[in-house]
């Protein structure tokens, strides 16, 4: 099957607008940020508010990459449960990251309120849905782990889950009141607007073609101009392009697609996610459901709609909606889009210190909003003050991933086969 026409809902519905000219002159700044997503704009906002001179170079437009294609779930923590994080990192380092990202949603919603960002911010929690008896055991374990580490989680039975979701398809749910939903592109644009208002310079349509370090200064060549900076942050994540020396992030590419209906009627919305929570399930090939402010139902799943097999993913999404909400009938999709996720082998984000006064942040493994916000501000602080103790993870000099292409192909093929099998049942 051929790729289908894509239309990103977030571009259609974003109340925040942002536009910036490309770089047209040489610059000397305190901090150079490459990449205009959650991480880069959070870093720019923090640094500019600290009085530093900052420039953000974005190859396309603000939020062009994963930040503007996100599901919009402002989750606390990582995809991994706390005990797995601690097992992978050690107790002290693991607890530090768990605590930092547990407070991530509060950080996001604080910025939204402080900066007046119009991004449909809805802090009513999220539901991790048990798709099977095994999935129920998984969320029961996550409930025990989370509460042991201070997370205010609630475990919901199947009846309460059905009341909150409007479907009896799930065996239970884990409710996290710290979390919520946003319009992700609008949030990203709002961060850029706030950073610009604080004094940062944002340059769109400015791809970096060359990056080097000479005589204690970083120099980036873009649009025929040169930006020189004492400090550098690469925040390109899954959309890194244009240069590979002195650093290119290594990760496994993971695709996620979304399908949004037309706005539902009041009667259709009455029992469908009445509390406004965002949801994702425990299936190995994960899916998500949420509503936006206009009442569009958005279903997401692993896979890309930008290549062959897109029709399989759309057919799966239609069948998924019919199974969850048969009363909606044969409702169609007005918007279909997908994005890339940078996934690390251990599912833990990385900060790589690849040169003097330089970091790269990447690998949120599908949790971009809170971690990107937290990591961006923390790396900006560390670069400005020369003090790394406040970083959520200890920086490493190098990070390597093996067989990235083969693993990416495996995940995409797995999604296609799973969605094909679901379509055939």
Short mmCIF file of C-alpha atoms in Angstrom, two decimals, residues 100-290:
data_model
loop_
_atom_site.label_atom_id
_atom_site.label_comp_id
_atom_site.label_asym_id
_atom_site.label_seq_id
_atom_site.Cartn_x
_atom_site.Cartn_y
_atom_site.Cartn_z
CA UNK A 100 13.36 14.95 38.50
CA UNK A 101 10.93 13.53 35.95
CA UNK A 102 8.25 12.87 38.55
CA UNK A 103 8.18 16.64 39.00
CA UNK A 104 8.31 17.20 35.23
CA UNK A 105 4.59 17.81 34.62
CA UNK A 106 4.49 20.43 37.37
CA UNK A 107 7.41 22.16 35.65
CA UNK A 108 5.62 22.11 32.30
CA UNK A 109 2.32 23.45 33.63
CA UNK A 110 4.14 26.11 35.67
CA UNK A 111 5.85 27.40 32.51
CA UNK A 112 2.56 27.34 30.61
CA UNK A 113 0.87 29.45 33.28
CA UNK A 114 3.82 31.80 33.80
CA UNK A 115 4.33 32.49 30.10
CA UNK A 116 0.64 32.51 29.14
CA UNK A 117 1.06 29.73 26.58
CA UNK A 118 -2.23 28.90 24.82
CA UNK A 119 -1.84 25.15 24.36
CA UNK A 120 -5.08 23.54 25.60
CA UNK A 121 -3.38 22.68 28.89
CA UNK A 122 -5.54 20.15 30.75
CA UNK A 123 -4.11 18.84 34.00
CA UNK A 124 -6.54 16.03 34.76
CA UNK A 125 -4.15 13.13 34.83
CA UNK A 126 -3.45 10.22 32.53
CA UNK A 127 -4.68 6.62 32.43
CA UNK A 128 -2.35 3.71 31.68
CA UNK A 129 -4.84 1.15 30.39
CA UNK A 130 -4.50 -2.60 30.95
CA UNK A 131 -5.28 -4.19 27.60
CA UNK A 132 -5.16 -7.77 28.97
CA UNK A 133 -4.79 -9.73 32.24
CA UNK A 134 -1.02 -9.54 31.78
CA UNK A 135 -1.36 -5.81 31.27
CA UNK A 136 -3.31 -5.56 34.51
CA UNK A 137 -0.50 -7.31 36.37
CA UNK A 138 1.93 -4.85 34.78
CA UNK A 139 0.08 -1.76 36.00
CA UNK A 140 -0.43 -3.34 39.44
CA UNK A 141 3.34 -3.68 39.68
CA UNK A 142 3.83 -0.11 38.44
CA UNK A 143 1.31 1.05 41.05
CA UNK A 144 3.26 -0.59 43.86
CA UNK A 145 6.58 0.74 42.59
CA UNK A 146 5.29 4.24 42.00
CA UNK A 147 3.68 4.61 45.41
CA UNK A 148 6.79 3.23 47.08
CA UNK A 149 8.74 6.06 45.42
CA UNK A 150 6.23 8.73 46.42
CA UNK A 151 4.04 8.93 43.30
CA UNK A 152 0.35 9.61 44.11
CA UNK A 153 -0.97 6.87 41.80
CA UNK A 154 -4.39 5.20 41.95
CA UNK A 155 -5.28 1.75 40.65
CA UNK A 156 -8.70 1.62 38.99
CA UNK A 157 -10.77 -1.53 38.52
CA UNK A 158 -12.43 -2.43 35.22
CA UNK A 159 -15.74 -0.77 36.12
CA UNK A 160 -14.13 2.55 37.06
CA UNK A 161 -11.92 2.35 33.98
CA UNK A 162 -14.99 1.82 31.80
CA UNK A 163 -16.67 4.85 33.39
CA UNK A 164 -13.63 7.05 32.80
CA UNK A 165 -12.94 5.91 29.23
CA UNK A 166 -16.44 5.15 27.95
CA UNK A 167 -15.46 1.64 26.87
CA UNK A 168 -15.36 -1.75 28.60
CA UNK A 169 -12.36 -2.89 26.54
CA UNK A 170 -9.85 -2.60 29.39
CA UNK A 171 -9.17 -4.66 32.51
CA UNK A 172 -8.19 -1.71 34.69
CA UNK A 173 -6.07 1.42 34.66
CA UNK A 174 -3.34 3.26 36.52
CA UNK A 175 -4.28 6.88 37.16
CA UNK A 176 -1.54 9.50 37.58
CA UNK A 177 -2.94 12.85 38.78
CA UNK A 178 0.38 14.65 38.21
CA UNK A 179 0.03 14.34 34.45
CA UNK A 180 -2.21 15.83 31.77
CA UNK A 181 -2.52 16.77 28.12
CA UNK A 182 -1.51 19.72 25.95
CA UNK A 183 -1.51 20.77 22.32
CA UNK A 184 2.18 19.95 21.82
CA UNK A 185 2.99 22.17 18.85
CA UNK A 186 1.34 25.15 20.54
CA UNK A 187 3.40 24.46 23.69
CA UNK A 188 6.61 24.30 21.65
CA UNK A 189 5.78 27.53 19.85
CA UNK A 190 4.90 29.12 23.18
CA UNK A 191 8.29 28.17 24.60
CA UNK A 192 9.97 29.76 21.57
CA UNK A 193 7.85 32.91 21.89
CA UNK A 194 8.71 33.17 25.59
CA UNK A 195 12.41 32.60 24.89
CA UNK A 196 12.37 35.29 22.23
CA UNK A 197 10.59 37.70 24.58
CA UNK A 198 13.30 37.00 27.19
CA UNK A 199 15.98 38.00 24.69
CA UNK A 200 16.87 34.81 22.82
CA UNK A 201 17.27 34.95 19.05
CA UNK A 202 15.36 32.26 17.16
CA UNK A 203 16.28 31.45 13.55
CA UNK A 204 14.02 29.18 11.51
CA UNK A 205 14.91 27.61 8.17
CA UNK A 206 18.56 27.63 9.22
CA UNK A 207 20.12 24.17 8.87
CA UNK A 208 23.60 23.78 10.31
CA UNK A 209 25.96 22.50 7.64
CA UNK A 210 29.19 22.46 9.63
CA UNK A 211 30.16 22.52 13.28
CA UNK A 212 33.67 22.82 14.70
CA UNK A 213 35.57 23.85 17.83
CA UNK A 214 38.52 26.23 17.42
CA UNK A 215 40.48 28.15 20.04
CA UNK A 216 37.93 27.52 22.79
CA UNK A 217 34.92 28.61 20.72
CA UNK A 218 32.24 26.61 18.91
CA UNK A 219 31.49 27.76 15.36
CA UNK A 220 28.43 26.68 13.39
CA UNK A 221 28.08 27.47 9.69
CA UNK A 222 24.49 27.89 8.53
CA UNK A 223 22.98 29.75 5.58
CA UNK A 224 26.49 30.92 4.68
CA UNK A 225 26.87 32.66 8.06
CA UNK A 226 28.83 31.69 11.17
CA UNK A 227 27.61 31.63 14.76
CA UNK A 228 30.35 31.58 17.38
CA UNK A 229 29.50 30.54 20.91
CA UNK A 230 31.26 29.73 24.16
CA UNK A 231 28.73 26.99 24.91
CA UNK A 232 26.74 24.59 22.77
CA UNK A 233 23.65 22.39 23.08
CA UNK A 234 22.58 19.99 20.35
CA UNK A 235 18.86 19.31 20.78
CA UNK A 236 17.95 17.71 17.46
CA UNK A 237 16.90 14.34 18.93
CA UNK A 238 15.25 12.06 16.29
CA UNK A 239 15.46 14.72 13.56
CA UNK A 240 19.21 15.27 13.53
CA UNK A 241 20.48 16.14 10.04
CA UNK A 242 23.04 18.23 8.19
CA UNK A 243 26.24 17.39 10.05
CA UNK A 244 27.81 14.36 11.70
CA UNK A 245 31.10 15.76 12.97
CA UNK A 246 31.96 16.27 15.79
CA UNK A 247 28.75 14.64 17.01
CA UNK A 248 25.76 12.74 15.73
CA UNK A 249 23.31 11.20 18.24
CA UNK A 250 22.94 7.43 18.07
CA UNK A 251 19.51 5.98 18.72
CA UNK A 252 16.93 3.58 17.31
CA UNK A 253 14.33 5.30 15.16
CA UNK A 254 10.79 4.51 16.24
CA UNK A 255 7.70 5.77 14.40
CA UNK A 256 4.34 6.70 15.90
CA UNK A 257 1.24 7.68 13.93
CA UNK A 258 -1.99 9.42 14.90
CA UNK A 259 -5.49 9.66 13.49
CA UNK A 260 -7.93 12.41 14.50
CA UNK A 261 -11.67 12.39 13.84
CA UNK A 262 -13.85 15.37 13.15
CA UNK A 263 -15.10 17.07 16.34
CA UNK A 264 -17.62 14.83 18.07
CA UNK A 265 -21.07 16.03 19.02
CA UNK A 266 -21.95 16.76 22.64
CA UNK A 267 -23.99 13.55 22.84
CA UNK A 268 -21.08 11.53 21.43
CA UNK A 269 -18.63 13.08 23.89
CA UNK A 270 -20.86 12.72 26.95
CA UNK A 271 -19.44 9.41 28.18
CA UNK A 272 -16.23 9.28 26.15
CA UNK A 273 -13.26 10.26 28.37
CA UNK A 274 -15.52 12.59 30.39
CA UNK A 275 -12.70 13.44 32.80
CA UNK A 276 -10.39 14.62 30.04
CA UNK A 277 -7.54 12.21 30.78
CA UNK A 278 -5.07 11.17 28.12
CA UNK A 279 -4.58 7.42 27.76
CA UNK A 280 -2.16 4.81 26.50
CA UNK A 281 -2.24 1.05 26.88
CA UNK A 282 0.02 -1.78 28.01
CA UNK A 283 0.17 -3.63 24.68
CA UNK A 284 3.63 -4.43 23.31
CA UNK A 285 2.63 -2.55 20.15
CA UNK A 286 1.25 0.38 22.11
CA UNK A 287 -1.70 2.59 21.24
CA UNK A 288 -3.11 5.80 22.72
CA UNK A 289 -6.43 7.65 22.87
CA UNK A 290 -7.27 11.21 23.85
#
